[in-house]
Coordinates of C-alpha atoms and ligand atoms in Angstrom, one line a residue:
X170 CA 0.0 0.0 0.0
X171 CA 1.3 3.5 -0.9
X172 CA 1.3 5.8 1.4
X173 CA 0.0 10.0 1.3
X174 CA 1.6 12.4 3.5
X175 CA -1.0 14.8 3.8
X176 CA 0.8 17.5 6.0
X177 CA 4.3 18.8 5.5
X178 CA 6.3 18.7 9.1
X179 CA 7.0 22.6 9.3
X180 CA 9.4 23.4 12.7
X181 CA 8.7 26.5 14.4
X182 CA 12.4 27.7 13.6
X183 CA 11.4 27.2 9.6
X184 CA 8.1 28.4 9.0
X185 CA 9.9 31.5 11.5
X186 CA 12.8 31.9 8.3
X187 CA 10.4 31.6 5.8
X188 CA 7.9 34.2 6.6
X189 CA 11.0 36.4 7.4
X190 CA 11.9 35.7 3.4
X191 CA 9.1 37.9 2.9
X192 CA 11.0 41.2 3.8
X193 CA 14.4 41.3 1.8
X194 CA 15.5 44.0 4.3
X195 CA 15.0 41.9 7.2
X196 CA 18.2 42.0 9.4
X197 CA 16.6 38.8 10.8
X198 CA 16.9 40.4 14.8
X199 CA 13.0 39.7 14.9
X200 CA 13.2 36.0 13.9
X201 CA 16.3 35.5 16.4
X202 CA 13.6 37.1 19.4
X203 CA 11.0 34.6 18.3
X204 CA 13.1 31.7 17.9
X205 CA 14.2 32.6 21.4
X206 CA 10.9 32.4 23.0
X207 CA 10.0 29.5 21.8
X208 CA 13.1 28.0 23.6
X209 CA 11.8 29.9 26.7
X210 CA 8.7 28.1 25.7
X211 CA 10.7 24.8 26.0
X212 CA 12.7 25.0 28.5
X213 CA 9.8 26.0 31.1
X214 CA 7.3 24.2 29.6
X215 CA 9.9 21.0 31.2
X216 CA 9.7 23.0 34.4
X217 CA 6.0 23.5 34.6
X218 CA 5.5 19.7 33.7
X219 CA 7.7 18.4 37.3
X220 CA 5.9 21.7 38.9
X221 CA 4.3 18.8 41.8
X222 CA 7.6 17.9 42.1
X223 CA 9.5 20.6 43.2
X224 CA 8.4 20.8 47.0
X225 CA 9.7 17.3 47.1
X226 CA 13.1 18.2 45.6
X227 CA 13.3 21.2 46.8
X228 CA 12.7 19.7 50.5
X229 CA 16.0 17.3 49.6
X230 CA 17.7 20.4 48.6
X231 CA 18.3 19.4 45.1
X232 CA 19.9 22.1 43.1
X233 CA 19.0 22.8 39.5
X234 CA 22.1 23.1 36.6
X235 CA 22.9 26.5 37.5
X236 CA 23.7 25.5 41.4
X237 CA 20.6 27.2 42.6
X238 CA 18.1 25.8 44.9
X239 CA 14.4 24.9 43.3
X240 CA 12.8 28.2 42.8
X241 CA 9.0 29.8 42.3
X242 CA 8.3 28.5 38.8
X243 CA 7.0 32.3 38.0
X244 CA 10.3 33.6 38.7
X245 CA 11.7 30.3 37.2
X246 CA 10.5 31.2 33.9
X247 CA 10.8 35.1 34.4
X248 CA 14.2 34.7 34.7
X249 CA 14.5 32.4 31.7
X250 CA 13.4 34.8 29.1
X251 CA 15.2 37.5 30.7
X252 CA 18.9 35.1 30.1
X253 CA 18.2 34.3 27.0
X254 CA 17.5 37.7 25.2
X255 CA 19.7 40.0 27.2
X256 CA 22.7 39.4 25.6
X257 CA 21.7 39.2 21.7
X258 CA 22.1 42.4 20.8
X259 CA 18.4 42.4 19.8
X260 CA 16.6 44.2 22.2
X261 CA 17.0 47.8 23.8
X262 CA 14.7 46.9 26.9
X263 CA 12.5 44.5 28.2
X264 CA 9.4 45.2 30.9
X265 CA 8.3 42.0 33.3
X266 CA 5.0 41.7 35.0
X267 CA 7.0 40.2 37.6
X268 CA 8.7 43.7 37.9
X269 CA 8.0 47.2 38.4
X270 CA 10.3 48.7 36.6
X271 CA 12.3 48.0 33.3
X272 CA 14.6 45.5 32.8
X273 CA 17.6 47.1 31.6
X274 CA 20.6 45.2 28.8
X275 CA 23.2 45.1 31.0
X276 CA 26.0 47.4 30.1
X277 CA 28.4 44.8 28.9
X278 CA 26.1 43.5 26.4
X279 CA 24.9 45.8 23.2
X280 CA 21.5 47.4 22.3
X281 CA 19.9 46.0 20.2
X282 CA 16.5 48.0 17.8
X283 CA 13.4 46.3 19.7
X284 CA 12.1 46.6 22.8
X285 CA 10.2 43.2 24.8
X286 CA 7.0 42.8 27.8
X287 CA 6.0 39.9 28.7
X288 CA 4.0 38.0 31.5
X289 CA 6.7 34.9 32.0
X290 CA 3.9 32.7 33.7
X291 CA 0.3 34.5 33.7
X292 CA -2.5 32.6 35.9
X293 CA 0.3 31.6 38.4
X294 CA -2.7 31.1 41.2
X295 CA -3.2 28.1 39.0
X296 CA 0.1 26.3 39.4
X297 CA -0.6 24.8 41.9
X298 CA -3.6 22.7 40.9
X299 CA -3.1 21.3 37.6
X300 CA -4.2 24.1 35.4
X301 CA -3.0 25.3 32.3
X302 CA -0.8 28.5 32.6
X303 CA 0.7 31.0 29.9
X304 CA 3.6 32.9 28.8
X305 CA 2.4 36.0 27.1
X306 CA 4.9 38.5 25.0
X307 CA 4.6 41.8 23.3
X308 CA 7.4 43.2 20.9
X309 CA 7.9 46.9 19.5
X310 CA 10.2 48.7 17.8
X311 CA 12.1 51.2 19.9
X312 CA 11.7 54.9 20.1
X313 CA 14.7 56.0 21.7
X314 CA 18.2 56.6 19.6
X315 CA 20.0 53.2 18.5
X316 CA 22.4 52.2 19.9
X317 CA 21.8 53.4 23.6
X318 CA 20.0 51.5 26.2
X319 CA 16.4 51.5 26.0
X320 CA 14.1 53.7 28.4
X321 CA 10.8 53.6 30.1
X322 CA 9.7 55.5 27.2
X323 CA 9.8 52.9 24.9
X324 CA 7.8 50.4 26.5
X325 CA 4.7 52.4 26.8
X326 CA 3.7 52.5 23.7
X327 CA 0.0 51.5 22.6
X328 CA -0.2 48.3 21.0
X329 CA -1.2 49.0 17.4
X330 CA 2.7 49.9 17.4
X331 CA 3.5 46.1 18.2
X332 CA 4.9 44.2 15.6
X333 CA 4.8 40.6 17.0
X334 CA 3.0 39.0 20.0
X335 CA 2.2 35.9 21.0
X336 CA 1.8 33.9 23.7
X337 CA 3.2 29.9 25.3
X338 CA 0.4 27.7 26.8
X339 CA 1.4 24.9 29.1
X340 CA -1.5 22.4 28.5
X341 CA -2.4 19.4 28.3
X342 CA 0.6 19.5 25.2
X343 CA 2.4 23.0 24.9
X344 CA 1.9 25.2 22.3
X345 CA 3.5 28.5 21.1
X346 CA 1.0 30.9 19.3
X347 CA 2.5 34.1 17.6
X348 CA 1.6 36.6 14.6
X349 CA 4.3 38.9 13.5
X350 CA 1.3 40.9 11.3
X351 CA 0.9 38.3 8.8
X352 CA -2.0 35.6 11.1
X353 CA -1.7 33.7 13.6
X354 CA 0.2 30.4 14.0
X355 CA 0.0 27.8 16.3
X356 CA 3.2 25.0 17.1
X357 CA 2.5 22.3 19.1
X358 CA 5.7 20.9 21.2
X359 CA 6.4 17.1 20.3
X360 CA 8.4 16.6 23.3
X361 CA 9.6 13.7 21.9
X362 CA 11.6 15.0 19.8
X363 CA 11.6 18.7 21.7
X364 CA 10.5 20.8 18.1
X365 CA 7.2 22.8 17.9
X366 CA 5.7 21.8 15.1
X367 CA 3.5 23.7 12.7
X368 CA -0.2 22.3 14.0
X369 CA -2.6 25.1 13.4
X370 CA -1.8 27.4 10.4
X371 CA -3.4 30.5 10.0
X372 CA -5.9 30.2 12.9
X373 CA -9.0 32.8 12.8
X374 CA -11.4 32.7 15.2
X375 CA -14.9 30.7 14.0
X376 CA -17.7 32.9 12.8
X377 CA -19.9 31.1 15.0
X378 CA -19.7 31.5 18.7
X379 CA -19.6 29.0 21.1
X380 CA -19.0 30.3 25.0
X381 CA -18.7 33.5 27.2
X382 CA -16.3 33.4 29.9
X383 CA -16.0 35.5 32.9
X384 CA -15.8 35.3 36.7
X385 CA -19.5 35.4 37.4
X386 CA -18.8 35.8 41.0
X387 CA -18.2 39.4 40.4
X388 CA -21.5 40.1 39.1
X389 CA -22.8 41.8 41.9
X390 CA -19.6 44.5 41.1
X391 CA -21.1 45.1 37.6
X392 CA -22.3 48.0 36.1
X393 CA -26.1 47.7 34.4
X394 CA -24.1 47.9 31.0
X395 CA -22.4 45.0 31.8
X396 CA -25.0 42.7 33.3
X397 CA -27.5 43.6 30.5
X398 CA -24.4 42.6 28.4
X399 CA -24.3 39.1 30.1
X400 CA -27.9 38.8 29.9
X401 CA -27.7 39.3 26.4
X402 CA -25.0 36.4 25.8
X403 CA -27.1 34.0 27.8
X404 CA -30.0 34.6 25.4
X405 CA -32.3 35.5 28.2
X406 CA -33.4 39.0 26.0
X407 CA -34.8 36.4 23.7
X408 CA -32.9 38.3 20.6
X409 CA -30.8 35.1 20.3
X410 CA -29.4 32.1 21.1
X411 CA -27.7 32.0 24.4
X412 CA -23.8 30.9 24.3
X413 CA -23.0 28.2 27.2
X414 CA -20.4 29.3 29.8
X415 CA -16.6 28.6 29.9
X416 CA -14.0 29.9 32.2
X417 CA -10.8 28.7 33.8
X418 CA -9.7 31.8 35.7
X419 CA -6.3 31.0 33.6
X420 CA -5.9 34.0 31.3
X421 CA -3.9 32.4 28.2
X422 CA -5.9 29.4 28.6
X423 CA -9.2 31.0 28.2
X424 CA -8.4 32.8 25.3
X425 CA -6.6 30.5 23.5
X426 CA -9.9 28.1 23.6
X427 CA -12.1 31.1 22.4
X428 CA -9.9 31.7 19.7
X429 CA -10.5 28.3 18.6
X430 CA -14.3 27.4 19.3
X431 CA -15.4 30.9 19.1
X432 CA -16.8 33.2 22.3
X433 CA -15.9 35.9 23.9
X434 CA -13.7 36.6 26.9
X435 CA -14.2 39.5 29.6
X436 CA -13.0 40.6 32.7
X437 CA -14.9 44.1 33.4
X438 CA -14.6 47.0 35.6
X439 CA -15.8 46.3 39.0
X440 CA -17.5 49.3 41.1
X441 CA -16.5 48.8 44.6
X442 CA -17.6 51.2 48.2
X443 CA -14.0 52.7 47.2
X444 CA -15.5 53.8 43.2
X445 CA -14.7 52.2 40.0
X446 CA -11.7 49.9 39.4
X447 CA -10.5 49.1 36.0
X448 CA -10.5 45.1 36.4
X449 CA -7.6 43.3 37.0
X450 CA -5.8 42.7 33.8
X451 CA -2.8 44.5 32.5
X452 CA -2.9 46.2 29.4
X453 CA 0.6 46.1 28.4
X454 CA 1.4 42.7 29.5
X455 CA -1.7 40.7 29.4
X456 CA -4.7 42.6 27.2
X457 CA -2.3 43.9 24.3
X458 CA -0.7 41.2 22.8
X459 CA -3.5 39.3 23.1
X460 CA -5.6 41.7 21.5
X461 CA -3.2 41.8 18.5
X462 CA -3.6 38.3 18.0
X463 CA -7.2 38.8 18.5
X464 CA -7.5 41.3 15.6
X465 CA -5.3 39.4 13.8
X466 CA -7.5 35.9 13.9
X467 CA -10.0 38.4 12.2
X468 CA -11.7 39.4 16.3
X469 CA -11.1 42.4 18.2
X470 CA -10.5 43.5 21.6
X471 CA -11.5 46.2 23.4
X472 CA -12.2 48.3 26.9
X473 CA -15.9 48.4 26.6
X474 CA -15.3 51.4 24.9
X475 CA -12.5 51.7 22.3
X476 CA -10.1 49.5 21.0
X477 CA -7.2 48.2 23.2
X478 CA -4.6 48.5 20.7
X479 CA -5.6 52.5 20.6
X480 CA -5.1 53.2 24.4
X481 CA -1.8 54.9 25.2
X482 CA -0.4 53.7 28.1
X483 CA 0.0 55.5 30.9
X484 CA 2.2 53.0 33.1
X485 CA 3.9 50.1 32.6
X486 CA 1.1 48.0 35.1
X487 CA -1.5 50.2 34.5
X488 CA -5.0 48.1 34.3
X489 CA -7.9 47.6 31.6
X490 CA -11.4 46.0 31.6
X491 CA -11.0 43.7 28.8
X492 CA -13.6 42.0 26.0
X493 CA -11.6 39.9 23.6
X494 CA -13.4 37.1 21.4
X495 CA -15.3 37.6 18.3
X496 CA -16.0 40.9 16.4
X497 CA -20.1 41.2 17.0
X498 CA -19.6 40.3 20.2
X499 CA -17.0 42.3 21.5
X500 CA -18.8 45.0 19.8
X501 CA -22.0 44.3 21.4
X502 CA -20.8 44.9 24.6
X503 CA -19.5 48.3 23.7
X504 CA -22.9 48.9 22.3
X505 CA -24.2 47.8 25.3
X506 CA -21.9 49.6 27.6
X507 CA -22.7 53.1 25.9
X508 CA -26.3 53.0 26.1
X509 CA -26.6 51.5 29.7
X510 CA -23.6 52.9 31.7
X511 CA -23.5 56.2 29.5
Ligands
FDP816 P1 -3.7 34.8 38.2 O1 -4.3 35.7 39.2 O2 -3.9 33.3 38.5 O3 -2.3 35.1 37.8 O4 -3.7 37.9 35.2 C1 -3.9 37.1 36.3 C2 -5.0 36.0 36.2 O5 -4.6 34.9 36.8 C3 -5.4 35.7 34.7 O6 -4.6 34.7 34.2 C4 -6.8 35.2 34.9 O7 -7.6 35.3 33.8 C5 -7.3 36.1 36.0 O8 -6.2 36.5 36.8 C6 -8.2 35.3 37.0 O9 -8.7 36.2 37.9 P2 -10.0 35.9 38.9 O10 -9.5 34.8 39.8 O11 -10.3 37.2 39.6 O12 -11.1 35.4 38.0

């Protein structure tokens, strides 16, 4: 019997070359970051996978490579990505989550043109328990003058300057999924052979919704706009057919399932005795990139008001309310938003 290979096997590091053959002027500084995250990717996701493990070891005072005693998988991974770019000569600055100021290229290494944030391990509360977590990363170009070290400057720039994002999901298998402007990818690790492999080529988001997902335990926090809003998704206005609820509490992992069923994701404003809050997310870390693989899956993200890829940021941990999913439906609750909360 002959055999048909239907599917090419496409590495991450290949398909990565090949779209960079699309620019001729490409000093190929972009595809080096990329390539270097999905190492990150690799090297934590073998972390996150013994994460029940490392009380015992660490309570026999095993030491990992580097002769340093078992550490916080968050700061594990947040140092990780922070090793393995400083010292390219790609980047100008990078900005942690787990930090609350930049990280700076350390003098002995050069400056490099872009500039990096990232969340190293977003839904960290999750560890603990089984559930899938996420690295999540941002890149821009840098403002400042070449050649010098990047500043605060250039990291707080709104996100329709980005020019790659992505994020790393430690599942049940690990995937990398990234856009540089050109779709969305998806590489799922074979840690057999330890490649991510091309598994979900240019992923958009299906026309035809499937969940909602947010922390309903906040309700009573919501403005009308809002609850009307959730109303609406549950079909209980009658106007149409009510989407069933989904929701992990595990930022990357909630997304990345609406991206592929359909849905919509949001984590509003709460109002609180104290006034209104703007939700818990962080726009530069966590609701940017995201969004700019949301838009570029053919969905949108947004505030409840305006796009998040228009909102200059103020600070590099400043907070959003945040609807990402589907285009009507993000949408919908700005509709909604404007003519109930004003
Ligand atoms: P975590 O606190 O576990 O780090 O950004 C943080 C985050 O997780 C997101 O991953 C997640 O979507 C959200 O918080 C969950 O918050 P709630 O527990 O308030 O629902």
């Amino acid at each position: 019997m002959t055999r048909t290979f239907a599917q090419q096997i496409t590495t991450i590091e290949r398909f990565i070359l090949d779209q960079q053959r699309h620019f001729p002027d490409a000093s190929g500084d972009l595809t080096g970051i990329l390539y270097d995250l999905a190492l990150a990717g690799k090297i934590i996701a073998s972390r996150t996978t013994r994460a029940g493990l490392a009380e015992i070891l660490g309570s026999t005072g095993e030491e990992n490579v580097q002769g340093e005693v078992v550490q916080k998988l968050d700061l594990f991974a947040d140092q990780t990505i922070f090793r393995l770019n400083d010292h390219t000569g790609r980047l100008a600055i990078m900005a942690s989550e787990e930090h609350g100021d930049p990280l700076v290229i350390p003098d002995r290494y050069p400056a490099g043109k872009y500039v990096m944030l990232f969340d190293p391990l977003d839904g960290s509360s999750n560890i603990d328990y089984n559930v899938s977590i996420g690295t999540i990363f941002a890149i821009y170009r840098r403002l400042s003058p070449d050649g010098e070290r990047g500043t605060l400057q250039d990291c707080l720039q709104p996100g329709r300057k980005m020019v790659a994002a992505g994020y790393i999901i430690y599942g049940s298998s690990t995937m990398t999924v990234y856009s540089s402007g050109q779709g969305v990818h998806g590489f799922t690790l074979d840690p057999s052979v330890g490649e991510f492999l091309l598994s979900h080529p240019n992923i958009t988001i299906p026309a035809q919704p499937k969940y909602y997902s947010v922390n309903q335990g906040y309700q009573p926090g919501w403005s009308t706009g809002v609850k009307k809003y959730t109303e609406w998704l549950q079909g209980i206005s009658g106007q149409n057919k009510g989407l069933s609820l989904r929701y992990i509490g595990s930022l990357v992992a909630d997304v990345h399932r609406n991206l592929m069923t359909g849905g919509v994701f949001y984590y509003p404003a709460e109002i609180t005795p104290e006034g209104k809050h703007a939700g818990k997310l962080r726009l530069a870390y966590e609701a940017a990139p995201l969004a700019f693989i949301a838009e570029q899956a053919g969905g949108y993200a947004s505030d409840g008001v305006r796009s998040i890829l228009d909102i200059q940021p103020d600070s590099l941990h400043q907070r959003a309310p945040f609807y990402i999913g589907n285009k009507e439906l993000v949408q919908k609750a700005e509709e909604m938003i404007r003519q109930y909360d004003g």
